[in-house]
Coordinates of C-alpha atoms in Angstrom, one line a residue:
Chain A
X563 CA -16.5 23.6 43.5
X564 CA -16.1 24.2 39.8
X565 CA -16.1 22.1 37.3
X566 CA -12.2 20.9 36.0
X567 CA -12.2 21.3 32.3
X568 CA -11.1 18.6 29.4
X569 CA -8.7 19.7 26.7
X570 CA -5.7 18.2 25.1
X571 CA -3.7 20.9 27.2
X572 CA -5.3 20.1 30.0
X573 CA -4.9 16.5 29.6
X574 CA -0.8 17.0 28.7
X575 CA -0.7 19.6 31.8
X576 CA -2.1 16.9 34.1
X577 CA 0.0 14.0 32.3
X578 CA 3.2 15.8 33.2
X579 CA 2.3 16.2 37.0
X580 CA 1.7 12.5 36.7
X581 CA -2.1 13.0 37.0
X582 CA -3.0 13.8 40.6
X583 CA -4.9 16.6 40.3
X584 CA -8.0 15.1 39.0
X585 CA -11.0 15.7 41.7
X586 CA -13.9 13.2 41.4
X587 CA -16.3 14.2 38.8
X588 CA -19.1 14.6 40.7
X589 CA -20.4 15.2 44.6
X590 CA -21.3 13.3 46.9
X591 CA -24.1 15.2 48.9
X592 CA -25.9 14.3 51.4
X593 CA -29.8 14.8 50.3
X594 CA -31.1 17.6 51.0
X595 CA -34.9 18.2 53.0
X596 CA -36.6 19.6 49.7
X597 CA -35.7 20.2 46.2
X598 CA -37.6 22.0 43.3
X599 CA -37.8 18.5 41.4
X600 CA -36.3 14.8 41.8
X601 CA -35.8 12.3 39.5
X602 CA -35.7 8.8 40.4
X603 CA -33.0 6.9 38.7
X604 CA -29.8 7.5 38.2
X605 CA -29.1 5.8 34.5
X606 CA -28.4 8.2 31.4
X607 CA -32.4 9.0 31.0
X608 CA -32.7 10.2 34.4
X609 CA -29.5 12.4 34.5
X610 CA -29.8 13.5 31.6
X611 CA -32.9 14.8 32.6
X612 CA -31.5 16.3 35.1
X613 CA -28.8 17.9 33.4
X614 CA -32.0 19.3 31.0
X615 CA -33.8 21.0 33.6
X616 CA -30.9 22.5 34.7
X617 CA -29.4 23.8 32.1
X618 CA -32.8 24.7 30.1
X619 CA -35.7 25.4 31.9
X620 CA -33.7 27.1 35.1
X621 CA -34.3 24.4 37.6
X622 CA -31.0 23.7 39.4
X623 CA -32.6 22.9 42.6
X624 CA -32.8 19.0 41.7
X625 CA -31.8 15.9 43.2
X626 CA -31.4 12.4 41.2
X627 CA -31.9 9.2 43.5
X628 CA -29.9 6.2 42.3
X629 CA -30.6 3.1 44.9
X630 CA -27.0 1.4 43.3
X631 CA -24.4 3.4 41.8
X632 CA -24.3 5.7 38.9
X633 CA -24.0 3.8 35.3
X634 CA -24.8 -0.1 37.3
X635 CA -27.7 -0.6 35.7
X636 CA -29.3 -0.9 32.3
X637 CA -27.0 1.9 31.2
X638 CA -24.1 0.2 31.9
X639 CA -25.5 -3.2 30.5
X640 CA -26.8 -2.4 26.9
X641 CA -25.1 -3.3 23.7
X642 CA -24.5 0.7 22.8
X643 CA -26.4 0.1 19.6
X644 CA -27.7 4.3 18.3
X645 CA -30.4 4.3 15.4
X646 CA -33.4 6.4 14.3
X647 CA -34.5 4.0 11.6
X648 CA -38.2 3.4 12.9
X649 CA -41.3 2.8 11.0
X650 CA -43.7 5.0 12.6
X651 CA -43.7 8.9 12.2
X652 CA -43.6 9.7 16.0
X653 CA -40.9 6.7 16.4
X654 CA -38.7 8.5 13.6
X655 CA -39.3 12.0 15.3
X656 CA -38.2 10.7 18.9
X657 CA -35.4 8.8 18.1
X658 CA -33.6 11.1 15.4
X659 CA -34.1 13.9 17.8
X660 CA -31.8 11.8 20.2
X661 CA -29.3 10.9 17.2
X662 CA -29.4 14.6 16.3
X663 CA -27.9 15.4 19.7
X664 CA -26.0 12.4 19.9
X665 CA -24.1 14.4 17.0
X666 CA -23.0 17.0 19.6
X667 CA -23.1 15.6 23.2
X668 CA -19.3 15.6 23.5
X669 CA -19.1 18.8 23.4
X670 CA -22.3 20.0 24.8
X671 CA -20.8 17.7 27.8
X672 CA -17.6 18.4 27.7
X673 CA -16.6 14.7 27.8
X674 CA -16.2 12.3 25.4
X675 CA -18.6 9.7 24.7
X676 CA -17.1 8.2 22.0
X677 CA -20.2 8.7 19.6
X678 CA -18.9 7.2 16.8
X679 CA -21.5 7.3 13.7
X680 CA -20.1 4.1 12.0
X681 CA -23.3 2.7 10.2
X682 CA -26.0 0.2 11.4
X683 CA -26.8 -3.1 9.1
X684 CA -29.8 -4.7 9.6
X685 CA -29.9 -7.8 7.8
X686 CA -32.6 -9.4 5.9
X687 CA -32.9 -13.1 5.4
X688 CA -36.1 -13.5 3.8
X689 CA -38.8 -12.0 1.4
X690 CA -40.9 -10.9 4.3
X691 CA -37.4 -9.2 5.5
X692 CA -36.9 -7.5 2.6
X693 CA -40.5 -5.9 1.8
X694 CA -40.8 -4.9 5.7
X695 CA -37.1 -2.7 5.4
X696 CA -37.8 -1.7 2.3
X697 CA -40.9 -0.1 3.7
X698 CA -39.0 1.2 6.7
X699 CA -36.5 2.6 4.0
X700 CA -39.3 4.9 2.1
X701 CA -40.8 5.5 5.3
X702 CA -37.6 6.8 6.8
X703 CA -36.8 8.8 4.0
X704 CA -40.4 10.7 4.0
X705 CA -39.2 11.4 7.3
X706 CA -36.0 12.9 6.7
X707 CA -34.4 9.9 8.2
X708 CA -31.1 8.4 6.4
X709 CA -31.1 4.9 5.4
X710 CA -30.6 2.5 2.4
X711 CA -30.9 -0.6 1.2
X712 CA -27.9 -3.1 0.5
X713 CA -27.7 -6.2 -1.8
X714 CA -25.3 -8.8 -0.5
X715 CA -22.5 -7.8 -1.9
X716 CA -23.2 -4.1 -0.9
X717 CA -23.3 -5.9 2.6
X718 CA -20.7 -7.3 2.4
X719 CA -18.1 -4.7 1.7
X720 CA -19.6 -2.2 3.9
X721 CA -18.9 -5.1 6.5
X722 CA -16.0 -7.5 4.7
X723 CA -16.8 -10.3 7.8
X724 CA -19.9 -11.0 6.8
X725 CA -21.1 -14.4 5.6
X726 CA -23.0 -13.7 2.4
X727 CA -23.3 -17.4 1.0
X728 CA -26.4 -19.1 0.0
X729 CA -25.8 -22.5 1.7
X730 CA -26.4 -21.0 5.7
X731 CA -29.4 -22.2 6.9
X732 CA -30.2 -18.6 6.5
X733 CA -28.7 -16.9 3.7
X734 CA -28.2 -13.0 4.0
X735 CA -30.8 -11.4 1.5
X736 CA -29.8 -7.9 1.9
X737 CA -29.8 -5.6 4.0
X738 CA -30.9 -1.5 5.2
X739 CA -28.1 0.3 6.5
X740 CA -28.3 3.5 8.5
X741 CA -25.0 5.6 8.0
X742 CA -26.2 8.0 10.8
X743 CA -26.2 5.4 13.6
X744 CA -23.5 3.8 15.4
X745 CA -22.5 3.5 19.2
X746 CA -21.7 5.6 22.0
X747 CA -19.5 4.3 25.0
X748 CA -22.0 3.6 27.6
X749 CA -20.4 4.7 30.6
X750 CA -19.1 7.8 29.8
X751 CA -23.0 9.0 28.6
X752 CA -23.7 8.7 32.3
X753 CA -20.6 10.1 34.1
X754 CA -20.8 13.1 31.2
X755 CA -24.3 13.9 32.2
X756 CA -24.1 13.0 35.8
X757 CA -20.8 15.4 36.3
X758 CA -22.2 18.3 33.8
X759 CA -25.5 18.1 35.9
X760 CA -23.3 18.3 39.1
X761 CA -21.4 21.6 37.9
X762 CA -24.9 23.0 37.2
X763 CA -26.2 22.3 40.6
X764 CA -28.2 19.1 40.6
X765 CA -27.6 16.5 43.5
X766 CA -26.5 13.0 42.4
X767 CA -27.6 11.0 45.5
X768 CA -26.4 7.4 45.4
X769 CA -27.2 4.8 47.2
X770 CA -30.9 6.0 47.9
X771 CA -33.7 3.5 47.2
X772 CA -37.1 4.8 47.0
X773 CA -39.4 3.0 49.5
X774 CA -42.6 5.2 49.6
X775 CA -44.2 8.1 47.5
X776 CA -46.1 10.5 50.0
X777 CA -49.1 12.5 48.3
X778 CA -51.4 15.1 49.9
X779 CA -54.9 15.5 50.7
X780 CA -55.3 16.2 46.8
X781 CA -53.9 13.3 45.9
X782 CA -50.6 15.2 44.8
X783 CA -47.4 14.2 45.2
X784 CA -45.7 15.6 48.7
X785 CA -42.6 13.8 49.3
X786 CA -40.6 10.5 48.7
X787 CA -39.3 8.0 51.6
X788 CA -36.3 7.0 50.8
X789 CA -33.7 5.0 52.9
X790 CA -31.6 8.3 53.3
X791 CA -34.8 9.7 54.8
X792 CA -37.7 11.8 53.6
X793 CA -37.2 14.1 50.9
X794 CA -39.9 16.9 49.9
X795 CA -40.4 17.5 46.5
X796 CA -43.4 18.6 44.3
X797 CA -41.9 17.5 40.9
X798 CA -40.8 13.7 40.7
X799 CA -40.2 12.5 37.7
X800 CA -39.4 8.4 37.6
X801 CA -36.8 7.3 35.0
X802 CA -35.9 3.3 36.7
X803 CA -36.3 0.8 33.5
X804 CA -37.4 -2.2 34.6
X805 CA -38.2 -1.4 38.0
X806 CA -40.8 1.1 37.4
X807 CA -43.7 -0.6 38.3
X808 CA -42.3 -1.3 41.5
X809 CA -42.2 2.5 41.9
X810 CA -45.1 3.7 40.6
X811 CA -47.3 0.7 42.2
X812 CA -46.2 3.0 45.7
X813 CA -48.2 6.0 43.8
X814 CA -51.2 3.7 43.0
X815 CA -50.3 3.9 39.1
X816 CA -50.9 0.9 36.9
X817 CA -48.8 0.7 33.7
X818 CA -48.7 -1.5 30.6
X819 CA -45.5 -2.9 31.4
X820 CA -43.7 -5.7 31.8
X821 CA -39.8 -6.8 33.1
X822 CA -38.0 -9.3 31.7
X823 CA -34.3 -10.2 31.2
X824 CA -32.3 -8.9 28.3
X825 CA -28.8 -10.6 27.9
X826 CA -25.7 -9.6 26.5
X827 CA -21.8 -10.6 26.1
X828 CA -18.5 -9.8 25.0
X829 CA -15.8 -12.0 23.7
X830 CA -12.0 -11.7 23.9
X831 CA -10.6 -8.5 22.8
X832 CA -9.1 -9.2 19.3
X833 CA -7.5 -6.2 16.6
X834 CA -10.3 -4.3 14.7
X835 CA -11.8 -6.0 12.6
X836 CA -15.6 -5.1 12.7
X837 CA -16.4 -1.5 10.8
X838 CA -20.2 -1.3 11.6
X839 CA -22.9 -2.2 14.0
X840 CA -24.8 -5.4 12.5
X841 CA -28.4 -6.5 13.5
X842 CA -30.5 -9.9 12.7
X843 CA -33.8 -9.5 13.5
X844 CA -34.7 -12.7 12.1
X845 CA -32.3 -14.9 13.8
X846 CA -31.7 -12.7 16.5
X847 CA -28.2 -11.6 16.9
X848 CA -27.0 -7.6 17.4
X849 CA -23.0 -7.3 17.2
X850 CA -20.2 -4.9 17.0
X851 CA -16.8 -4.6 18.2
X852 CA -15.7 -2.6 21.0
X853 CA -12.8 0.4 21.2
X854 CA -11.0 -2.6 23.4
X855 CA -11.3 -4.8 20.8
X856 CA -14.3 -6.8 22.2
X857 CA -17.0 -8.1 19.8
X858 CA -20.1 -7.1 21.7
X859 CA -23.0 -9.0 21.2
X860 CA -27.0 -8.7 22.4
X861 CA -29.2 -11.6 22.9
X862 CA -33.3 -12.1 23.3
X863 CA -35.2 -11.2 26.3
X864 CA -36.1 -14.4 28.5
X865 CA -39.6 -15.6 27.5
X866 CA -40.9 -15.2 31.1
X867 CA -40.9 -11.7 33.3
X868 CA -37.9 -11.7 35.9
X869 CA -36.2 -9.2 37.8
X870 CA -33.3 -11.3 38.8
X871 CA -30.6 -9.4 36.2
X872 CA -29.8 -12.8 35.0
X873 CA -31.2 -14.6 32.1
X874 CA -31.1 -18.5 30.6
X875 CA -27.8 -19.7 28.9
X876 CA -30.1 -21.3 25.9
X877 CA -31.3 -17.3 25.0
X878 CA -27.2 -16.8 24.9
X879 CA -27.1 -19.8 22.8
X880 CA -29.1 -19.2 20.4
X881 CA -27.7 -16.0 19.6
X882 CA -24.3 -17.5 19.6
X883 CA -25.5 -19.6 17.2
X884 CA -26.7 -17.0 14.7
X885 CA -23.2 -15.1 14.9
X886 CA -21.1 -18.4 14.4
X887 CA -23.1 -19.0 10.5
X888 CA -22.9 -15.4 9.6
X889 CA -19.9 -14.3 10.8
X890 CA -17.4 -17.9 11.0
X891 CA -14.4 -16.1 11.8
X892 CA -15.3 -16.0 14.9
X893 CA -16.1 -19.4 15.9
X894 CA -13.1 -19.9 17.9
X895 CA -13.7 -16.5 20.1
X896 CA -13.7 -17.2 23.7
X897 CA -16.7 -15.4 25.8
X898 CA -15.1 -13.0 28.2
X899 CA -18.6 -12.1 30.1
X900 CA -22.4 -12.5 30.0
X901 CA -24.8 -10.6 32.2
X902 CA -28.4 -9.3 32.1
X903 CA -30.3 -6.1 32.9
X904 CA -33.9 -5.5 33.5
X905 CA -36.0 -3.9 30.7
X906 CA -39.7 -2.9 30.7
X907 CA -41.4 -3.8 27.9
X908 CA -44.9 -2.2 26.6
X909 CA -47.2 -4.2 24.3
X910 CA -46.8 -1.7 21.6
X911 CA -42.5 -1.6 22.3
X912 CA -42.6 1.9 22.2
X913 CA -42.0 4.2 25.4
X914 CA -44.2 5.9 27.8
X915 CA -42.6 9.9 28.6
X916 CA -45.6 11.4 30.1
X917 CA -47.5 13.4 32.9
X918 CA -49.2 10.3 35.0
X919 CA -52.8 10.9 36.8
X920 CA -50.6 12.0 40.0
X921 CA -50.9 15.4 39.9
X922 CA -46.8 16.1 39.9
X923 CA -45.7 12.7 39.2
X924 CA -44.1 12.1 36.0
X925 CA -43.0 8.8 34.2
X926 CA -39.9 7.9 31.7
X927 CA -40.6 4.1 30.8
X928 CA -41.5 1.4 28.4
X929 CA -38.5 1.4 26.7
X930 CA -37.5 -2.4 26.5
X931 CA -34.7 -3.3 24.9
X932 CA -33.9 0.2 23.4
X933 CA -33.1 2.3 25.2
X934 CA -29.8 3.3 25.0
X935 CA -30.0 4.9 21.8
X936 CA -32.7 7.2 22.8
X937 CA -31.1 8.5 26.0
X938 CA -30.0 12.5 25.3
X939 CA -33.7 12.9 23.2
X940 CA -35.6 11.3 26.3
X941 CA -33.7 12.9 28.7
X942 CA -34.5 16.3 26.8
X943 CA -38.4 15.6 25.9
X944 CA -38.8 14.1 30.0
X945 CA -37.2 17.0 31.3
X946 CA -39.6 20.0 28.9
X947 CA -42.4 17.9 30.3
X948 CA -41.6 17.8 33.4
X949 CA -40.6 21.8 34.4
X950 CA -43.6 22.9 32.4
X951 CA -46.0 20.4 33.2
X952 CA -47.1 19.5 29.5
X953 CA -45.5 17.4 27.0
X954 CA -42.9 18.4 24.2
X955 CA -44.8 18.0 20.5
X956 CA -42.3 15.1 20.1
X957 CA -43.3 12.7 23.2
X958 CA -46.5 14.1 22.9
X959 CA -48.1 10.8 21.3
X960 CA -46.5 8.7 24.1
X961 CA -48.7 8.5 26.7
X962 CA -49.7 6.1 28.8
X963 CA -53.6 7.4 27.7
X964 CA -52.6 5.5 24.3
X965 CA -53.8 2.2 25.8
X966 CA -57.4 3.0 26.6
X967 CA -57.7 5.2 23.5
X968 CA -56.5 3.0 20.9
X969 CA -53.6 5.3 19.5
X970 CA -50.9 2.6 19.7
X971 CA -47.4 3.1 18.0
X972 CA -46.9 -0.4 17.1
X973 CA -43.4 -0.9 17.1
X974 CA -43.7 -4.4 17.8
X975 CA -45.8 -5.2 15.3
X976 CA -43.1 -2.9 12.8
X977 CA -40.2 -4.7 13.8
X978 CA -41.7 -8.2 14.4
X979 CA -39.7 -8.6 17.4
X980 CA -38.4 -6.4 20.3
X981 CA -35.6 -4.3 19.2
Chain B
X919 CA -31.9 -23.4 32.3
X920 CA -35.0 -23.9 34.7
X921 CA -36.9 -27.2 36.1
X922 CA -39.8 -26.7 36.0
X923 CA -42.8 -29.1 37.4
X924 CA -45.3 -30.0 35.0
X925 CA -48.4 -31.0 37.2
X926 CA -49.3 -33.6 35.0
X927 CA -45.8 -34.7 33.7
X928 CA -43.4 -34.2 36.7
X929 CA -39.8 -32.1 36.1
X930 CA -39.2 -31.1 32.9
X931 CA -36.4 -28.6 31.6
X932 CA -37.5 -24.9 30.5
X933 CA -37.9 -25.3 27.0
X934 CA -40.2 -27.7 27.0
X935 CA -42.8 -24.7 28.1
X936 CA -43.9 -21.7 26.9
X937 CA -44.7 -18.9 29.2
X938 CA -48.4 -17.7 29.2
X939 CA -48.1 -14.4 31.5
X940 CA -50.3 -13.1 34.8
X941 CA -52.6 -15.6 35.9
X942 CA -56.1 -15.0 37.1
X943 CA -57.0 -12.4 34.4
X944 CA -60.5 -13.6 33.5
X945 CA -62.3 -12.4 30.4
X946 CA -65.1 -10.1 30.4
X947 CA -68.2 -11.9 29.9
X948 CA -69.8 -8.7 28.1
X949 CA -66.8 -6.7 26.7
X950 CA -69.3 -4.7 24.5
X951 CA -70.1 -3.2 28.1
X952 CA -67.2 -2.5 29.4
X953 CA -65.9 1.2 28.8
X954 CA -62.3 1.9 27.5
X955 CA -60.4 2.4 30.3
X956 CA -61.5 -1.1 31.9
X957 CA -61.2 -2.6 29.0
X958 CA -57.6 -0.9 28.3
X959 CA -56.9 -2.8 32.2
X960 CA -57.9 -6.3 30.7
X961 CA -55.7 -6.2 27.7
X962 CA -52.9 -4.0 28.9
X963 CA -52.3 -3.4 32.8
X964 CA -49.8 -6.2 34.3
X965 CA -49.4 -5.9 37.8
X966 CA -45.6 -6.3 36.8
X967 CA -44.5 -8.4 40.7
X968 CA -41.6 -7.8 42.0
X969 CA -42.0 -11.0 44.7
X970 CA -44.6 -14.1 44.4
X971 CA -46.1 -13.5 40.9
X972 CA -49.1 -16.2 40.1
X973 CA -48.6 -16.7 35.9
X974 CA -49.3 -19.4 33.5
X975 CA -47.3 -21.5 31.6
X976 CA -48.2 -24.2 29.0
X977 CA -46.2 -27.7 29.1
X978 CA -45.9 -26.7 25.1
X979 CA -43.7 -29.5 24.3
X980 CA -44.9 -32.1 26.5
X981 CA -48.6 -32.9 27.1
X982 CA -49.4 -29.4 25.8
X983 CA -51.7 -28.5 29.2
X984 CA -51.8 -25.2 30.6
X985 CA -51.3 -24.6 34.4
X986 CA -50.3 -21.9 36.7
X987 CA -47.4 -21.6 38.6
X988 CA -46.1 -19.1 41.7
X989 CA -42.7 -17.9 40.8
X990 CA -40.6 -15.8 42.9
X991 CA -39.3 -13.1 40.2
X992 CA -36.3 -12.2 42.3
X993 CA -35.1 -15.5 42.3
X994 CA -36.8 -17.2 39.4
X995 CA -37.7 -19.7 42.2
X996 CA -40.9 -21.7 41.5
X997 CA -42.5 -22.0 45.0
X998 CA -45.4 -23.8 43.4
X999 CA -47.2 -25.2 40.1
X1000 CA -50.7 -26.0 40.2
X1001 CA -53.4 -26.9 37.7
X1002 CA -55.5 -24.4 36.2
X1003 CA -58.8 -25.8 38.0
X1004 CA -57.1 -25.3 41.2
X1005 CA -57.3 -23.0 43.8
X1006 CA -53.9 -20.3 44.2
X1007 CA -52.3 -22.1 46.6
X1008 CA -51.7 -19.7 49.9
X1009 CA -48.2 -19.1 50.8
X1010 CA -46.4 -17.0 53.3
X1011 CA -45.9 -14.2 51.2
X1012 CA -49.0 -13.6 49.2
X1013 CA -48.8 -12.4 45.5
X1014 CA -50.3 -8.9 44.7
X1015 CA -54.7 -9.3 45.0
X1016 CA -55.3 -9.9 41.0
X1017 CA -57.7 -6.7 39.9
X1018 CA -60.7 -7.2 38.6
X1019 CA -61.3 -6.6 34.6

């Protein structure tokens, strides 16, 4: 079956026969007995992958397992936020290789994600604050990574809502701002990949849970039970957020990880009327408004580990009360809806993308409550490492061998909270 | 928000506590030696439970004890809360066997 096209002529051509040509975007196969590699995990990381190792290392014979539904879990649940603005040097390599092909994914895809590169404010609200993103400034720019720091009025006309007094309980000190990053629509990251990985090939299996990872007499992996049956592949390659312990506990792999809750919400659709992305570390509150019209807004992880994709109203609360004193507009917005995905969390908050001590078992994890913004640059790193069995220079440093040898990218420590 | 049962202070709402992480993860009464991979499973490895997960908590803004609890992570359910000179109570479905350090 190939692949139905996207163009404005297109689009008007299907418009006048009142749209019924359009065929689904993807297959629906049944799974095959073997393929040449499987990921496990149908979010944007793991299709992406997928669409990777087709499309650059010659591997079309591949098969992504997705025990929901493509784009139902943490892809479909994040707050959209895009940024390359870390401290470290392999943090600023990883995620400005994603923003660099965030730049381009529409078209590479042929489907429009709605990248939309309208500037990221993180706000600082005390002296500690402002030393720590002014060192993530000169740090960023050594690393050929944009960003700049604001005063509070610089703030506040890049974003006019913002509450720049001096009487809030936490006044807005000034800010770094990161022209480069923005947000993406969410959904439309995983159908693009899932239905350009489809066109080249790969198997989008849904509705397939893992139950069992087979290995042979070497200790290499064989094959994978799944509830669709038993699938044979020598090359797996797990990409499943928060539940990837769960998975790799059926390989015998231990990992530095940890799942908790992560929140988010949206309010009432209202006319534009928020330019950028803005971030509070300090106080804890990520927002920015939607195409719809939505203000979208990210709480805190839960303090406790959970995998119950539902978090406590007092996280939400507390977030809510962050974006009522620096933005009061919009103390009379109405919540629309408030859910919660599962993200795994390493002690250093960066990522694992790495060969594992299963001899063809590969991971794509650790990336807590970031993800998002790092999905085409994982996807491309995880797929290089998996079809030639090393790592890319760039996720090179992420390994889960960072632990025992010391060699953390601290991240956490950066930031001073999860981010 | 959560109930939880303080053993020494009865139910209590979830933000009187703070959350203390895996229980049962005793430290290594000679870390000097210990190499770095077992020491890398002290600090680091979580066995992560998807089920009956055995964890600590601290009654932080209330009598300020620790104690361990059993907590269903599927549910956020606590099956059982118990104090830290206690036994793991046995229940029907056992937690993951705690690793050694």
């Amino acid at each position: 079956m190939s692949r139905q096209n996207f163009s404005a002529l297109s689009l008007l051509w299907r418009g006048l026969s009142r749209h019924g040509g359009w065929r689904e975007q993807w297959r629906k196969p049944e799974p095959k007995a073997a393929y040449d590699a499987i990921i496990v995990g149908g979010g944007g990381h793991g299709l992406g992958a997928a669409y990777y190792l087709a499309k650059e290392h010659g591997i079309g014979n591949v098969a992504v397992l997705e025990k929901g539904w493509i784009g139902g879990g943490n892809t479909g649940r994040n707050t959209t936020i895009i940024r390359s603005n870390y401290l470290f040097n392999e943090s600023a390599a990883l995620y400005d290789h994603s923003v660099k092909l965030w730049e381009g994914l529409s078209q590479e895809l042929d489907y429009n994600v709605m990248f939309s590169p309208r500037g990221v404010m993180m706000l600082a609200h005390t002296v500690h604050d402002i030393q720590v993103f002014k060192r993530h400034v000169h740090a960023n720019r050594c690393n050929g990574v944009d960003n700049e720091w604001l005063e509070p009025e610089q703030a506040k006309a890049f974003c006019p809502p913002l509450n720049i007094s001096s009487d809030i309980r936490y006044p807005v000190l000034g800010a770094a701002l990161q022209r480069r990053g923005g947000t993406a629509r969410h959904d439309a990251v995983a159908w693009g990949y899932a239905r350009a990985a489809d066109a080249l090939g790969v198997d989008i299996i849904e509705n397939c849970e893992v139950t069992a990872i087979r290995r042979d007499a070497g200790g290499a992996v064989e094959a994978l039970e799944t509830t669709r049956g038993v699938i044979r592949s020598h090359k797996v390659g797990v990409s499943a957020a928060g539940h990837t312990s769960v998975i790799m506990a059926m390989a015998g792999v231990r990992l530095p990880l940890e799942s908790y809750p992560l929140q988010a919400l949206v309010s009432e659709p209202i006319k534009p009327i928020f330019p950028c992305v803005v971030m509070s570390n300090t106080i804890h509150a990520y927002i920015s408004q939607s195409d719809k019209g939505e203000l979208v807004i990210g709480a805190g992880t839960d303090a406790y580990t959970s995998y119950t994709q539902r978090g406590a109203l007092h996280i939400n609360m507390h977030t809510l009360d962050a974006i009522c004193e620096l933005f009061p507009n919009f103390r009379r917005l109405a919540m629309l809806r408030n859910w919660g995905g599962i993200v795994d969390v390493t002690p250093d908050r960066s990522p694992i993308i790495a060969k594992t001590p299963v001899p063809g078992l590969y991971v794509n994890c650790g990336w807590g409550t970031g993800g998002f913004k790092a999905t085409p640059g994982s996807a491309h790193v995880f797929a290089w490492t998996m079809a030639r069995d090393q790592a890319h220079p760039i996720n090179a440093p992420f390994t889960i061998e960072r632990f025992r040898d010391g060699y953390l990218i601290d991240e956490a420590a950066a930031a001073a909270v999860a981010h | 928000m959560l109930i939880i049962v303080c053993p020494f202070c009865g139910k209590r709402p979830e933000i009187e506590f703070t959350y203390g992480g895996q229980a049962h993860i005793t430290r290594p009464e000679r870390p000097s030696e210990l190499d770095d991979q077992a020491w890398a499973e002290f600090l680091y490895m979580r066995s992560n439970t998807k089920g009956i997960h055995a964890e600590r908590w601290r009654h932080a803004r209330g009598c300020g004890r620790f104690f361990n609890a059993l907590r269903d992570t599927t549910t956020d359910h606590f099956v059982a809360t118990y104090r830290i000179d206690e036994p793991q109570p046995q229940i029907e479905q056992p937690a993951e066997p705690v690793p050694p350090p």
